[in-house]
Each structure stands twice: as structure tokens, then as C-alpha cells.
Short mmCIF file of C-alpha atoms and ligand atoms in Angstrom, two decimals:
data_model
loop_
_atom_site.label_atom_id
_atom_site.label_comp_id
_atom_site.label_asym_id
_atom_site.label_seq_id
_atom_site.Cartn_x
_atom_site.Cartn_y
_atom_site.Cartn_z
CA MET A 1 -3.60 23.92 -13.82
CA ALA A 2 -4.48 24.73 -17.40
CA TYR A 3 -2.09 26.03 -20.04
CA THR A 4 -2.54 29.20 -22.05
CA ASP A 5 -1.29 27.46 -25.15
CA LEU A 6 0.78 24.61 -26.51
CA ARG A 7 4.11 26.28 -25.86
CA GLU A 8 3.32 26.77 -22.19
CA PHE A 9 2.56 23.04 -22.00
CA ILE A 10 5.82 22.26 -23.77
CA SER A 11 7.74 24.41 -21.28
CA ARG A 12 6.08 22.60 -18.42
CA LEU A 13 6.96 19.24 -19.93
CA GLU A 14 10.55 20.36 -20.23
CA LEU A 15 10.66 21.49 -16.60
CA GLU A 16 9.31 18.13 -15.51
CA GLY A 17 11.84 16.19 -17.56
CA GLU A 18 9.09 15.02 -19.91
CA LEU A 19 10.45 16.51 -23.15
CA VAL A 20 13.34 15.77 -25.45
CA ARG A 21 14.28 18.28 -28.14
CA VAL A 22 15.55 16.42 -31.17
CA GLY A 23 18.16 18.57 -32.90
CA GLU A 24 19.34 15.90 -35.32
CA ARG A 25 18.05 16.41 -38.84
CA VAL A 26 15.21 13.96 -39.59
CA SER A 27 12.78 13.47 -42.42
CA ARG A 28 9.04 13.95 -41.98
CA ASP A 29 8.66 10.91 -44.21
CA LEU A 30 8.57 7.80 -41.99
CA GLU A 31 11.62 8.73 -39.88
CA ILE A 32 9.66 10.75 -37.33
CA THR A 33 7.19 7.85 -37.07
CA GLU A 34 9.93 5.36 -36.32
CA ILE A 35 11.37 7.59 -33.60
CA ALA A 36 7.96 8.38 -32.08
CA ASP A 37 6.90 4.72 -32.21
CA ARG A 38 9.99 3.52 -30.38
CA THR A 39 9.59 6.34 -27.86
CA VAL A 40 5.96 5.69 -26.96
CA LYS A 41 6.55 1.92 -26.80
CA SER A 42 9.30 2.45 -24.23
CA ASN A 43 7.26 4.91 -22.15
CA GLY A 44 9.54 7.70 -23.32
CA PRO A 45 9.11 11.51 -23.37
CA ALA A 46 7.31 14.00 -25.57
CA LEU A 47 9.39 14.95 -28.61
CA LEU A 48 10.01 18.31 -30.22
CA PHE A 49 11.67 17.77 -33.60
CA GLU A 50 13.48 21.07 -34.20
CA ASN A 51 15.33 20.14 -37.36
CA VAL A 52 12.88 18.63 -39.80
CA ASP A 53 14.47 18.32 -43.21
CA GLY A 54 13.23 21.15 -45.42
CA PHE A 55 11.23 23.02 -42.76
CA ASP A 56 11.67 25.80 -40.21
CA ILE A 57 8.60 24.70 -38.30
CA PRO A 58 9.20 22.17 -35.49
CA VAL A 59 7.05 19.05 -35.11
CA PHE A 60 5.70 18.25 -31.64
CA MET A 61 4.89 14.58 -30.99
CA ASN A 62 3.93 12.20 -28.20
CA ALA A 63 2.39 14.96 -26.06
CA PHE A 64 -0.19 12.60 -24.54
CA GLY A 65 1.91 9.42 -24.79
CA SER A 66 1.99 8.33 -21.12
CA TYR A 67 -0.40 8.33 -18.16
CA ARG A 68 1.63 11.10 -16.58
CA ARG A 69 1.61 13.40 -19.60
CA MET A 70 -2.02 12.68 -20.39
CA SER A 71 -2.87 13.76 -16.82
CA MET A 72 -0.59 16.80 -17.08
CA ALA A 73 -2.29 17.77 -20.33
CA LEU A 74 -5.58 17.92 -18.47
CA GLY A 75 -4.05 19.73 -15.52
CA ALA A 76 -4.44 16.82 -13.11
CA GLN A 77 -2.26 14.56 -10.99
CA ASN A 78 -3.86 11.44 -12.44
CA LEU A 79 -6.80 10.48 -14.60
CA ASP A 80 -8.97 9.37 -11.68
CA GLU A 81 -8.80 12.89 -10.28
CA ILE A 82 -10.53 14.18 -13.41
CA GLY A 83 -13.11 11.38 -13.24
CA ALA A 84 -13.79 12.43 -9.64
CA ARG A 85 -14.28 16.06 -10.72
CA VAL A 86 -16.83 15.00 -13.31
CA GLU A 87 -18.53 12.81 -10.73
CA SER A 88 -18.80 15.59 -8.16
CA LEU A 89 -20.27 17.88 -10.78
CA LEU A 90 -22.88 15.28 -11.73
CA HIS A 91 -23.83 14.72 -8.13
CA THR A 92 -24.55 18.37 -7.64
CA GLN A 93 -27.99 18.41 -6.04
CA ALA A 94 -30.37 21.32 -5.63
CA PRO A 95 -29.13 22.85 -2.39
CA GLY A 96 -31.29 22.70 0.71
CA SER A 97 -29.84 24.43 3.77
CA PHE A 98 -27.96 27.71 3.62
CA ALA A 99 -24.72 25.88 4.31
CA GLU A 100 -25.41 23.58 1.36
CA LYS A 101 -26.09 26.60 -0.85
CA LEU A 102 -22.75 28.05 0.13
CA MET A 103 -21.08 24.77 -0.74
CA MET A 104 -22.68 24.91 -4.18
CA LEU A 105 -21.34 28.32 -5.13
CA PRO A 106 -17.89 27.23 -6.17
CA LYS A 107 -19.33 24.49 -8.38
CA LEU A 108 -21.70 26.86 -10.14
CA ALA A 109 -18.97 29.42 -10.64
CA GLN A 110 -16.83 26.67 -12.10
CA LEU A 111 -19.51 25.84 -14.63
CA ALA A 112 -20.16 29.44 -15.62
CA SER A 113 -16.51 30.01 -16.34
CA ALA A 114 -16.34 26.87 -18.47
CA PHE A 115 -18.13 28.58 -21.36
CA PRO A 116 -16.05 29.79 -24.29
CA ARG A 117 -15.52 33.53 -24.71
CA THR A 118 -14.97 35.56 -27.85
CA VAL A 119 -11.88 37.69 -28.24
CA LYS A 120 -11.10 40.22 -30.97
CA SER A 121 -7.50 39.45 -31.77
CA ALA A 122 -5.59 36.24 -31.46
CA PRO A 123 -2.08 34.79 -31.62
CA CYS A 124 -3.28 32.16 -34.11
CA GLN A 125 -3.89 34.98 -36.61
CA GLU A 126 -0.54 36.75 -36.33
CA VAL A 127 0.14 35.66 -39.91
CA VAL A 128 -2.74 35.48 -42.39
CA LEU A 129 -2.26 33.75 -45.72
CA ALA A 130 -5.42 33.96 -47.79
CA GLY A 131 -6.30 32.68 -51.26
CA GLU A 132 -3.29 31.80 -53.41
CA ASP A 133 -0.92 32.43 -50.50
CA ALA A 134 -2.51 29.73 -48.37
CA SER A 135 -0.54 26.54 -48.79
CA LEU A 136 -0.18 23.33 -46.82
CA ASP A 137 3.33 23.02 -48.27
CA LEU A 138 4.41 25.31 -45.45
CA LEU A 139 3.73 22.61 -42.85
CA PRO A 140 5.91 19.56 -42.08
CA ILE A 141 2.96 17.20 -42.48
CA LEU A 142 4.04 13.60 -41.91
CA LYS A 143 3.98 10.55 -44.06
CA CYS A 144 3.36 8.10 -41.24
CA TRP A 145 3.68 4.54 -42.61
CA PRO A 146 5.22 3.05 -45.78
CA GLU A 147 1.95 2.09 -47.45
CA ASP A 148 0.03 5.22 -46.56
CA GLY A 149 -1.68 6.90 -49.49
CA GLY A 150 0.17 10.14 -48.79
CA ARG A 151 0.72 12.64 -46.00
CA PHE A 152 -1.86 13.09 -43.26
CA ILE A 153 -2.64 15.83 -40.77
CA THR A 154 -3.08 13.66 -37.69
CA LEU A 155 -4.06 15.95 -34.78
CA PRO A 156 -6.60 18.33 -36.34
CA MET A 157 -9.51 19.81 -34.41
CA VAL A 158 -12.24 20.04 -37.02
CA PHE A 159 -14.85 22.76 -36.35
CA THR A 160 -18.25 22.61 -38.02
CA LYS A 161 -21.68 24.12 -37.38
CA SER A 162 -25.10 22.58 -37.76
CA LEU A 163 -27.09 24.14 -40.59
CA GLU A 164 -30.29 23.51 -38.64
CA THR A 165 -29.35 24.64 -35.14
CA GLY A 166 -26.13 26.63 -35.62
CA LYS A 167 -24.57 24.51 -32.88
CA ARG A 168 -20.88 23.76 -33.02
CA ASN A 169 -19.14 20.40 -33.21
CA VAL A 170 -15.44 19.76 -32.83
CA GLY A 171 -14.06 16.36 -33.78
CA MET A 172 -10.65 14.98 -34.55
CA TYR A 173 -10.74 13.59 -38.08
CA ARG A 174 -7.47 13.00 -39.94
CA MET A 175 -6.86 14.81 -43.22
CA HIS A 176 -5.18 13.20 -46.22
CA VAL A 177 -3.22 15.87 -48.10
CA TYR A 178 -3.90 15.75 -51.86
CA ASP A 179 -2.16 18.99 -52.80
CA SER A 180 -1.23 22.34 -51.27
CA ARG A 181 -4.86 23.38 -50.86
CA THR A 182 -6.88 20.16 -50.86
CA THR A 183 -7.29 17.36 -48.35
CA GLY A 184 -9.64 14.53 -47.50
CA MET A 185 -12.12 14.93 -44.66
CA HIS A 186 -12.24 11.60 -42.89
CA TRP A 187 -15.23 12.03 -40.59
CA HIS A 188 -16.87 8.65 -40.15
CA VAL A 189 -20.59 8.48 -40.75
CA HIS A 190 -21.24 8.00 -37.01
CA LYS A 191 -19.52 11.25 -36.05
CA GLY A 192 -20.63 14.84 -35.51
CA GLY A 193 -18.86 16.35 -38.53
CA ALA A 194 -20.53 13.86 -40.87
CA ARG A 195 -23.92 14.59 -39.30
CA HIS A 196 -23.51 18.31 -40.01
CA TYR A 197 -22.25 17.62 -43.53
CA ALA A 198 -25.37 15.51 -44.25
CA GLU A 199 -27.51 18.54 -43.38
CA TYR A 200 -25.60 20.64 -45.92
CA GLU A 201 -25.73 17.94 -48.58
CA ASP A 202 -29.49 17.64 -48.12
CA GLN A 203 -29.77 21.29 -49.11
CA ASN A 204 -26.98 21.09 -51.66
CA ARG A 205 -25.02 23.78 -49.83
CA ARG A 206 -21.33 24.37 -49.37
CA MET A 207 -20.21 23.86 -45.78
CA GLU A 208 -17.62 25.99 -44.03
CA VAL A 209 -15.04 24.11 -41.97
CA ALA A 210 -12.22 25.35 -39.77
CA VAL A 211 -9.35 23.21 -38.55
CA ALA A 212 -7.23 24.21 -35.57
CA LEU A 213 -3.85 22.71 -34.69
CA GLY A 214 -2.29 23.17 -31.27
CA GLY A 215 -3.41 25.23 -28.30
CA ASP A 216 -3.90 24.06 -24.73
CA PRO A 217 -3.78 20.26 -24.94
CA ALA A 218 -7.07 20.10 -23.00
CA ILE A 219 -8.74 21.63 -26.06
CA THR A 220 -7.13 19.08 -28.36
CA TYR A 221 -8.29 16.31 -26.03
CA ALA A 222 -11.86 17.68 -26.07
CA ALA A 223 -11.97 17.22 -29.86
CA THR A 224 -11.49 13.48 -29.34
CA ALA A 225 -14.08 13.12 -26.57
CA PRO A 226 -17.22 11.14 -27.45
CA LEU A 227 -19.68 13.77 -26.25
CA PRO A 228 -23.42 13.52 -26.82
CA GLU A 229 -24.67 15.19 -30.00
CA ASP A 230 -24.91 18.97 -29.70
CA PHE A 231 -22.78 19.15 -26.56
CA ASP A 232 -20.12 21.75 -27.36
CA GLU A 233 -16.64 20.27 -27.02
CA MET A 234 -15.35 23.73 -26.09
CA ILE A 235 -17.44 23.66 -22.90
CA LEU A 236 -15.85 20.35 -21.93
CA ALA A 237 -12.46 21.92 -22.65
CA GLY A 238 -13.38 24.88 -20.45
CA PHE A 239 -14.43 22.56 -17.64
CA LEU A 240 -11.22 20.55 -17.91
CA ARG A 241 -9.11 23.71 -17.96
CA GLN A 242 -10.39 25.08 -14.68
CA PRO A 243 -8.05 24.84 -11.78
CA PRO A 244 -10.13 22.86 -9.29
CA THR A 245 -8.52 24.66 -6.37
CA SER A 246 -9.54 28.08 -7.59
CA PRO A 247 -13.27 27.80 -8.20
CA LEU A 248 -13.96 31.43 -8.92
CA CYS A 249 -11.06 31.64 -11.33
CA LYS A 250 -12.55 34.84 -12.83
CA GLY A 251 -12.87 33.27 -16.23
CA GLY A 252 -9.09 33.38 -16.28
CA ARG A 253 -8.12 30.02 -17.61
CA GLY A 254 -11.38 28.16 -17.78
CA GLY A 255 -13.46 29.14 -20.76
CA VAL A 256 -11.66 28.76 -24.06
CA GLU A 257 -10.94 32.04 -25.82
CA MET A 258 -12.31 31.89 -29.34
CA VAL A 259 -11.67 34.17 -32.29
CA GLN A 260 -13.62 34.64 -35.50
CA CYS A 261 -11.99 33.14 -38.60
CA LYS A 262 -10.79 35.49 -41.35
CA THR A 263 -12.67 34.08 -44.34
CA ILE A 264 -15.47 31.94 -42.91
CA ASP A 265 -18.14 32.27 -40.24
CA MET A 266 -16.57 30.01 -37.66
CA GLN A 267 -14.72 30.51 -34.39
CA VAL A 268 -11.49 28.76 -33.41
CA PRO A 269 -9.37 28.73 -30.23
CA ALA A 270 -7.42 32.00 -30.19
CA ASP A 271 -4.27 30.38 -28.84
CA ALA A 272 -3.98 27.66 -31.48
CA GLU A 273 -0.72 27.41 -33.40
CA ILE A 274 -2.15 27.04 -36.89
CA VAL A 275 -5.66 27.38 -38.36
CA LEU A 276 -6.93 26.12 -41.70
CA GLU A 277 -10.06 27.81 -42.99
CA GLY A 278 -11.96 26.26 -45.84
CA CYS A 279 -15.01 24.48 -47.10
CA VAL A 280 -16.39 21.10 -48.05
CA ASP A 281 -18.70 20.97 -51.07
CA PRO A 282 -21.83 18.83 -51.25
CA GLY A 283 -21.57 15.72 -53.36
CA GLU A 284 -17.80 15.82 -53.78
CA ARG A 285 -15.91 12.61 -52.92
CA ARG A 286 -12.34 11.48 -53.39
CA MET A 287 -10.35 8.38 -52.47
CA GLU A 288 -8.94 8.76 -48.97
CA GLY A 289 -6.23 6.46 -47.56
CA PRO A 290 -4.92 3.85 -47.24
CA PHE A 291 -3.64 4.80 -43.81
CA GLY A 292 -1.74 2.88 -41.10
CA ASP A 293 -4.48 3.17 -38.52
CA HIS A 294 -5.02 2.90 -34.78
CA THR A 295 -6.35 -0.62 -35.25
CA GLY A 296 -2.75 -1.66 -35.96
CA TYR A 297 -3.69 -2.38 -39.59
CA TYR A 298 -3.85 -0.29 -42.72
CA SER A 299 -7.39 0.92 -43.24
CA PRO A 300 -8.16 0.63 -46.93
CA ALA A 301 -8.77 3.59 -49.21
CA ASP A 302 -12.39 4.70 -49.42
CA GLU A 303 -14.37 7.66 -50.69
CA TYR A 304 -14.64 10.67 -48.39
CA PRO A 305 -15.57 14.35 -48.68
CA VAL A 306 -12.92 16.87 -49.69
CA PHE A 307 -11.66 19.93 -47.78
CA HIS A 308 -10.66 23.01 -49.79
CA LEU A 309 -8.33 25.45 -48.04
CA THR A 310 -9.25 29.12 -48.42
CA CYS A 311 -7.00 30.66 -45.79
CA LEU A 312 -4.19 29.60 -43.50
CA THR A 313 -3.42 31.59 -40.39
CA HIS A 314 -0.70 30.92 -37.87
CA ARG A 315 1.44 32.29 -35.09
CA LYS A 316 4.67 34.00 -36.09
CA ASP A 317 6.73 30.97 -35.18
CA PRO A 318 4.25 28.10 -35.24
CA ILE A 319 4.75 24.61 -33.85
CA TYR A 320 3.15 21.81 -35.82
CA PRO A 321 1.58 19.17 -33.52
CA ALA A 322 1.17 15.62 -34.81
CA THR A 323 0.63 12.07 -33.68
CA ILE A 324 1.03 8.68 -35.21
CA VAL A 325 -1.31 5.77 -34.75
CA GLY A 326 -0.49 2.11 -35.30
CA LYS A 327 -0.12 -1.07 -33.29
CA PRO A 328 -1.02 -0.40 -29.65
CA PRO A 329 0.21 0.97 -27.35
CA MET A 330 0.33 4.31 -29.12
CA GLU A 331 -0.32 7.84 -27.99
CA ASP A 332 -4.05 7.59 -28.72
CA CYS A 333 -4.31 4.75 -26.18
CA PHE A 334 -3.67 7.24 -23.37
CA ILE A 335 -6.19 9.64 -24.86
CA GLY A 336 -8.67 6.76 -24.81
CA LYS A 337 -7.83 5.97 -21.20
CA ALA A 338 -8.58 9.58 -20.25
CA THR A 339 -11.93 9.21 -21.97
CA GLU A 340 -12.61 5.97 -20.10
CA ARG A 341 -12.10 7.75 -16.75
CA ILE A 342 -13.92 10.99 -17.68
CA PHE A 343 -16.95 9.24 -19.13
CA LEU A 344 -17.34 6.47 -16.55
CA PRO A 345 -19.27 8.76 -14.15
CA LEU A 346 -21.59 9.73 -17.01
CA ILE A 347 -22.20 6.08 -17.89
CA LYS A 348 -22.83 5.30 -14.22
CA MET A 349 -25.57 7.91 -14.19
CA GLN A 350 -27.46 5.78 -16.70
CA LEU A 351 -26.30 2.46 -15.27
CA PRO A 352 -25.70 2.88 -11.54
CA GLU A 353 -24.91 -0.82 -11.08
CA ILE A 354 -21.65 -0.33 -12.97
CA VAL A 355 -18.63 -0.36 -10.65
CA ASP A 356 -15.75 -0.04 -13.09
CA MET A 357 -14.92 -0.34 -16.76
CA ASN A 358 -11.74 -1.18 -18.63
CA LEU A 359 -11.36 -0.64 -22.35
CA PRO A 360 -8.01 -2.42 -22.70
CA VAL A 361 -5.61 -0.73 -25.11
CA GLU A 362 -5.18 -3.97 -27.05
CA GLY A 363 -8.90 -3.80 -27.77
CA ILE A 364 -8.35 -0.36 -29.40
CA PHE A 365 -11.42 0.93 -27.54
CA HIS A 366 -14.11 -0.32 -29.86
CA ASN A 367 -13.26 -4.01 -29.82
CA LEU A 368 -13.32 -4.93 -26.13
CA ALA A 369 -14.90 -3.65 -22.92
CA PHE A 370 -14.62 -5.26 -19.48
CA VAL A 371 -17.27 -4.03 -17.06
CA SER A 372 -17.94 -4.90 -13.42
CA ILE A 373 -21.42 -4.57 -11.92
CA ARG A 374 -23.22 -4.87 -8.62
CA LYS A 375 -25.72 -7.56 -9.62
CA ARG A 376 -29.07 -7.79 -7.87
CA TYR A 377 -31.44 -9.53 -10.26
CA PRO A 378 -31.43 -12.22 -12.95
CA MET A 379 -30.00 -11.26 -16.35
CA GLN A 380 -28.82 -7.86 -15.12
CA ALA A 381 -25.54 -8.37 -16.99
CA ARG A 382 -27.51 -8.73 -20.24
CA LYS A 383 -29.35 -5.52 -19.50
CA VAL A 384 -26.06 -3.67 -18.97
CA ILE A 385 -24.67 -5.08 -22.23
CA SER A 386 -27.73 -3.97 -24.19
CA ALA A 387 -27.68 -0.54 -22.58
CA LEU A 388 -23.99 0.02 -23.40
CA TRP A 389 -24.65 -0.82 -27.04
CA GLY A 390 -27.15 2.02 -27.01
CA LEU A 391 -24.90 4.61 -25.41
CA GLY A 392 -23.10 7.08 -27.70
CA GLN A 393 -19.93 5.73 -29.29
CA MET A 394 -20.16 2.63 -27.07
CA MET A 395 -22.56 1.46 -29.79
CA LEU A 396 -19.48 0.50 -31.77
CA THR A 397 -18.11 -1.88 -29.10
CA LYS A 398 -17.69 -5.35 -30.55
CA ILE A 399 -17.24 -7.46 -27.40
CA ILE A 400 -18.54 -6.57 -23.94
CA VAL A 401 -17.76 -8.82 -20.96
CA VAL A 402 -19.53 -8.26 -17.65
CA PHE A 403 -18.12 -9.36 -14.29
CA ASP A 404 -19.21 -9.16 -10.66
CA GLU A 405 -18.30 -6.20 -8.52
CA ASP A 406 -15.46 -8.01 -6.73
CA VAL A 407 -13.55 -8.53 -9.98
CA ASN A 408 -10.83 -6.00 -10.71
CA VAL A 409 -11.48 -5.40 -14.39
CA GLN A 410 -8.25 -3.40 -14.67
CA ASP A 411 -6.30 -6.63 -14.04
CA THR A 412 -6.26 -8.55 -17.31
CA SER A 413 -4.91 -11.62 -15.57
CA GLU A 414 -7.89 -11.74 -13.22
CA VAL A 415 -10.25 -10.94 -16.10
CA LEU A 416 -9.05 -13.95 -18.12
CA TRP A 417 -9.20 -16.25 -15.10
CA ARG A 418 -12.77 -15.26 -14.21
CA LEU A 419 -13.88 -15.31 -17.83
CA GLY A 420 -12.69 -18.85 -18.44
CA GLY A 421 -14.03 -20.15 -15.16
CA ASN A 422 -17.40 -18.47 -14.97
CA ILE A 423 -19.03 -18.86 -18.33
CA ASP A 424 -21.00 -21.59 -19.95
CA PRO A 425 -20.51 -20.39 -23.51
CA ARG A 426 -23.89 -21.45 -24.88
CA ARG A 427 -25.80 -19.93 -21.99
CA ASP A 428 -23.66 -16.87 -21.27
CA ILE A 429 -22.73 -15.55 -24.69
CA ALA A 430 -25.24 -13.50 -26.65
CA PHE A 431 -24.77 -12.47 -30.26
CA THR A 432 -26.44 -9.57 -31.90
CA ASP A 433 -25.93 -7.34 -34.92
CA GLY A 434 -25.33 -3.63 -34.95
CA PRO A 435 -23.17 -0.76 -36.16
CA VAL A 436 -19.43 -1.36 -35.95
CA ASP A 437 -16.58 1.09 -36.32
CA VAL A 438 -15.80 2.11 -39.88
CA LEU A 439 -12.28 0.76 -39.29
CA ASP A 440 -13.47 -2.76 -38.40
CA HIS A 441 -11.99 -4.93 -41.14
CA ALA A 442 -13.44 -8.23 -39.90
CA ALA A 443 -17.12 -7.39 -40.33
CA PRO A 444 -18.42 -9.08 -43.50
CA GLN A 445 -19.44 -5.66 -44.85
CA PRO A 446 -18.55 -2.11 -43.86
CA LEU A 447 -20.37 -0.35 -41.01
CA PHE A 448 -22.27 -3.21 -39.43
CA GLY A 449 -21.53 -6.62 -38.09
CA SER A 450 -22.10 -8.98 -35.22
CA LYS A 451 -21.38 -8.26 -31.60
CA MET A 452 -20.83 -10.48 -28.61
CA GLY A 453 -21.96 -9.90 -25.05
CA ILE A 454 -20.54 -12.23 -22.42
CA ASP A 455 -22.09 -12.59 -18.99
CA ALA A 456 -19.20 -13.69 -16.77
CA THR A 457 -20.99 -12.94 -13.51
CA ARG A 458 -21.74 -15.72 -11.01
CA LYS A 459 -25.16 -17.10 -11.68
CA ILE A 460 -27.75 -16.32 -9.05
CA ALA A 461 -31.14 -17.77 -8.15
CA GLY A 462 -33.58 -17.25 -10.99
CA GLU A 463 -30.99 -17.53 -13.74
CA GLY A 464 -31.70 -21.20 -14.39
CA HIS A 465 -28.47 -22.44 -12.87
CA ASP A 466 -29.50 -24.93 -10.23
CA ARG A 467 -26.04 -26.07 -9.24
CA HIS A 468 -24.12 -24.63 -6.32
CA TRP A 469 -21.75 -21.77 -7.27
CA PRO A 470 -18.43 -22.32 -5.51
CA ALA A 471 -16.79 -19.68 -3.32
CA ASP A 472 -13.43 -18.07 -4.16
CA ILE A 473 -10.53 -19.63 -2.29
CA ARG A 474 -9.43 -17.35 0.54
CA MET A 475 -7.29 -17.95 3.62
CA SER A 476 -8.91 -17.27 6.98
CA ALA A 477 -8.09 -13.90 8.55
CA GLU A 478 -6.75 -15.58 11.69
CA VAL A 479 -4.10 -17.42 9.73
CA THR A 480 -3.09 -14.49 7.52
CA THR A 481 -2.59 -12.35 10.63
CA ARG A 482 -0.43 -15.01 12.27
CA ILE A 483 1.66 -15.51 9.15
CA ASP A 484 2.02 -11.74 8.71
CA GLU A 485 3.68 -11.69 12.10
CA LEU A 486 5.86 -14.67 11.32
CA TRP A 487 6.76 -13.68 7.79
CA GLY A 488 9.85 -11.60 8.53
CA ARG A 489 11.42 -14.46 10.43
CA LEU A 490 10.85 -17.11 7.77
CA GLY A 491 13.73 -15.94 5.61
CA ILE A 492 11.62 -16.24 2.45
CA GLY A 493 11.60 -12.63 1.30
C1 FMN B 501 -5.51 10.65 -33.13
C2 FMN B 501 -6.95 10.44 -33.44
C3 FMN B 501 -7.38 10.34 -34.75
C4 FMN B 501 -8.73 10.16 -35.06
N1 FMN B 501 -9.11 10.10 -36.37
C5 FMN B 501 -10.43 9.98 -36.68
C6 FMN B 501 -10.84 10.00 -38.03
O1 FMN B 501 -10.03 10.11 -38.95
N2 FMN B 501 -12.17 9.88 -38.29
C7 FMN B 501 -13.11 9.77 -37.29
O2 FMN B 501 -14.30 9.70 -37.58
N3 FMN B 501 -12.73 9.72 -35.99
C8 FMN B 501 -11.41 9.86 -35.66
N4 FMN B 501 -11.02 9.85 -34.35
C9 FMN B 501 -12.03 9.67 -33.30
C10 FMN B 501 -12.88 10.90 -33.09
O3 FMN B 501 -12.07 12.02 -32.90
C11 FMN B 501 -13.78 10.70 -31.88
O4 FMN B 501 -14.69 9.65 -32.18
C12 FMN B 501 -14.56 11.95 -31.48
O5 FMN B 501 -15.36 11.65 -30.35
C13 FMN B 501 -15.43 12.45 -32.58
O6 FMN B 501 -16.14 13.57 -32.12
P1 FMN B 501 -17.64 13.79 -32.57
O7 FMN B 501 -18.48 12.81 -31.81
O8 FMN B 501 -17.92 15.20 -32.19
O9 FMN B 501 -17.69 13.55 -34.01
C14 FMN B 501 -9.68 10.03 -34.03
C15 FMN B 501 -9.25 10.11 -32.70
C16 FMN B 501 -7.91 10.32 -32.39
C17 FMN B 501 -7.49 10.41 -30.95
MN1 MN B 502 -19.33 16.06 -30.91
#
């Protein structure tokens, strides 16, 4: 089930014993980080800080910080359930018989109601502070880590529109607060916001940008999803928000309700908590960072575009949502795991031999990918590696390791065992060069570096390995059955 807004989600978390309200007075400078870090590392609850020193506005943290809450945020029992929904949608075939057509109806209705809808008035605009009245000083924006260059808005949904096509993009790009009406705009060059900004810079035009905070957590998640260019994140949000059991759902809680901003030509989710309206000028750059980042290291300061606030709107009693990133596991690891499950069916459409994929949290999503495949022909693992490096944000993956279909890539212990045993390093490791994540500090220069593909599959005929490949050790079924029967009587456990 989807949530109307953030507060409905918070109530649900509370009902399910997944929320702790922190009444103790704490500082937004570092203290909230320390509490949230300890909480996520011990698989603890979501946190609503109700007494932030100097502020009336509460800070909501760790919303997505466990498998359970990440699933709840997307209205599902578990992440695989959402993957399965995506898969069933993708496998929608043109219907043949009448019965098949009938079966299709619910799916089509689901899709239609996934589209965003415009509404005239919105909770996120209950209070409108334009011009001089608009100030970020109102918000309990965190200083996350000791050596951060300042305070950062860490869960913003950044809305932009293409100058060429008018199409929308929503991405999550942190914002370094410089003063009450100015922030950095940290969209990496590979991302949608930066692509739109380049169009504006080419024509030397000012770009309007809206930033929404809060709302149904499915909408916040959608801003982080690595969708193909020009695919509207709000449609993904609408799809995720639909109750699967109620396919007709009358547009009720599927499509995201959007409202026009007050000072710019942009729409934002009506049920957000807080909205920042503003602009980014062509050619303007300012030092952004350093920032204790999701790599587990400080990313160094660098030049980024600048966001100028023109209007701040909010609910009467807004909640300020935030996250911290740092050494894994952190909250963003669970967001990444949701993405792994949701996007696996899409990747399989391109690469049907893929069985499973694990982006381990220690690999912070762009450093390491373990993939299992059903191998039929020589060098198929290499083909899969090359293809993944060409697929959306997977292009940033530094190390890809491919295993056979019988390897459980979710089991790191098995992964390491197979990896060590199955590869001849000179033959099975391929190096190449390509784009790397902006945050990769090990590449000799920013933005590109080397990549490693490892073929850890068993070598088959035609791959130049003439030796016999040994079988896995397995007990015979006859013996396991007999010992199963005996086991209880052996007194072993
Ligand atoms: C908590 C969090 C913070 C993020 N911060 C940034 C950021 O500052 N800059 C950036 O380019 N991507 C950041 N990302 C990743 C993007 O949101 C992600 O790549 C998304 O797919 C971008 O959408 P886009 O493809 O529409 O640009 C962050 C993700 C999360 C979960
Ligand atoms: Mn996008």
C-alpha cells in the first residue's frame, strides 16, 4: 500500500514498532549523525528527532535504513516482490485469446494510473515564503561529518526540465548550503540534472530548478533510481505506489499528484513537506564540499553549479527529512538494494542469460558487481561484462565478476570461494578503461579510469582450456537420505 505523504508513512512505522521519537535535545551539528550512524549500524529503527536545538521543525532520519523499512516504503512485503511486479509488467505480451485480453486489463489499468496528475492546491504550499522571506535558516539542515565543508541538504528531490524536449528529470543531488538563499548543486556530469543544465549553458540561459523534500517515500526513492534518460521518475513512483491487489485503483494512490510551483514553471509533488524554488545560472561555479560521502571517505571539494533560492513553500508544520552517508552499511545501501531488485528484470531483458546480480554494500554499488549467468557459448561472460559497462549507470561499475548459474552470488562466502578457485588471472581478467564515478578517488584522474572484468565461470569447450574441469563435491542422494533419517538419533544436534 502506498502512503499519501511522509507523515502517513511515519505513523505506519510507529504502528509497526519501526520508529523511535527522540525527545532529548540534540544538535543538528554532528550529534544527529552519530545517533543515526549507530542506529543504522545496529539495524535499529527510523528516528524522528523532535527536539533539535534551535528549531521547531523535527528531523526525520533512517526511513529506509533496513530491508524491512525499505520494503515498507515501497508498499511491499520484501524487495523481491517489487522486482516480480516489474518483471510481470515487462513480460506483458500482446494478448491473444479473449481470456488473455481479460487478464491484461488489470495490468493496463495499473499503468494508466501510474501517470502523474496535476492538482490545483497542495499541502506543500500551505505556507509560501517568497523573495526576501525565503530562507534556508528555517530548516534544521545537518552538518554531517567533522570535516564537511558546511551543512548539506541530503535527501533532496531535484526537479529540472529539458530545454530541448520539456521532459522532466528528478534526481537526488545533495546541496551544500552557502548561505540562507544559496547552495551548491552537486549533480555529477553523468546524471540527468547535469545533462539538462548543459542544454541551458549552451544557450546561456538561466535554468529553473525545484527541490522537494518529503512526501510518500516511494517518490523519494524514485529520485534515486537510475532510470534511462527521459524516463520520468514520477511515472516510476506512480507504478511503485499502486497497490498491486487493487489494479483499478481509480487513480487513487497510484499517480503522483503534482502542483505548479509559485515562482517557477515546474511541478512538484503536492504532498511534499517542503519545496525550494529557484534557479541555476549558466557559467556560475563555486567550491562544493568536502563532504563525508557514501564511499566511506571524504570526497574533496570541487567546483559545481550554484542554486539560488527564490521561494520556499512548506506545510504548516513541516518535517525535515534527511539522511547521512558514510562507511557502509548506511541507509543508502538499502536504497541501492531496492534498485538492484527493481532493475534486475530490466537488465535481464537485455541480457537474458543473467540469473542474479549482487551489488554488495561494501562495494558501494559502483565498485563491485557479482553476476551469475546461464552460459552456453565461449566467452559469454566477457560479453555480459561488456554489455553491463554499456548499460545506464552500470557504466560506472569498476569491477564485475561473472559466475555460473549454480553460484549463489548473494552469498559472499561462496563468491570468494568460487572466485579464488575458478580463475586463471592472466586468462580470466580483462582490463579496460572507461568512465568511473565522480566519487572514485583511486582513478589517476577524475571521471575515468580502468575497470576489471573477471570471468569466474567454469571454462567450457572452445575457451582454450583443454584440461578437465572438476565437479563440485556433493554427497550422493542415497546417503543424504539415510543420514537424514539417522540424524536425530546421533545426538549431534
Ligand atoms: C542519499 C543519496 C545522495 C546522492 N547524492 C548524489 C549527488 O550528490 N550527486 C549525484 O550526482 N548523485 C547523487 N546520488 C545518486 C543519484 O541520485 C542517482 O544516480 C540517480 O539515479 C540520479 O538520477 P538521474 O539519472 O535522473 O540523474 C545520491 C543518491 C542517494 C541515495
Ligand atoms: Mn533521470
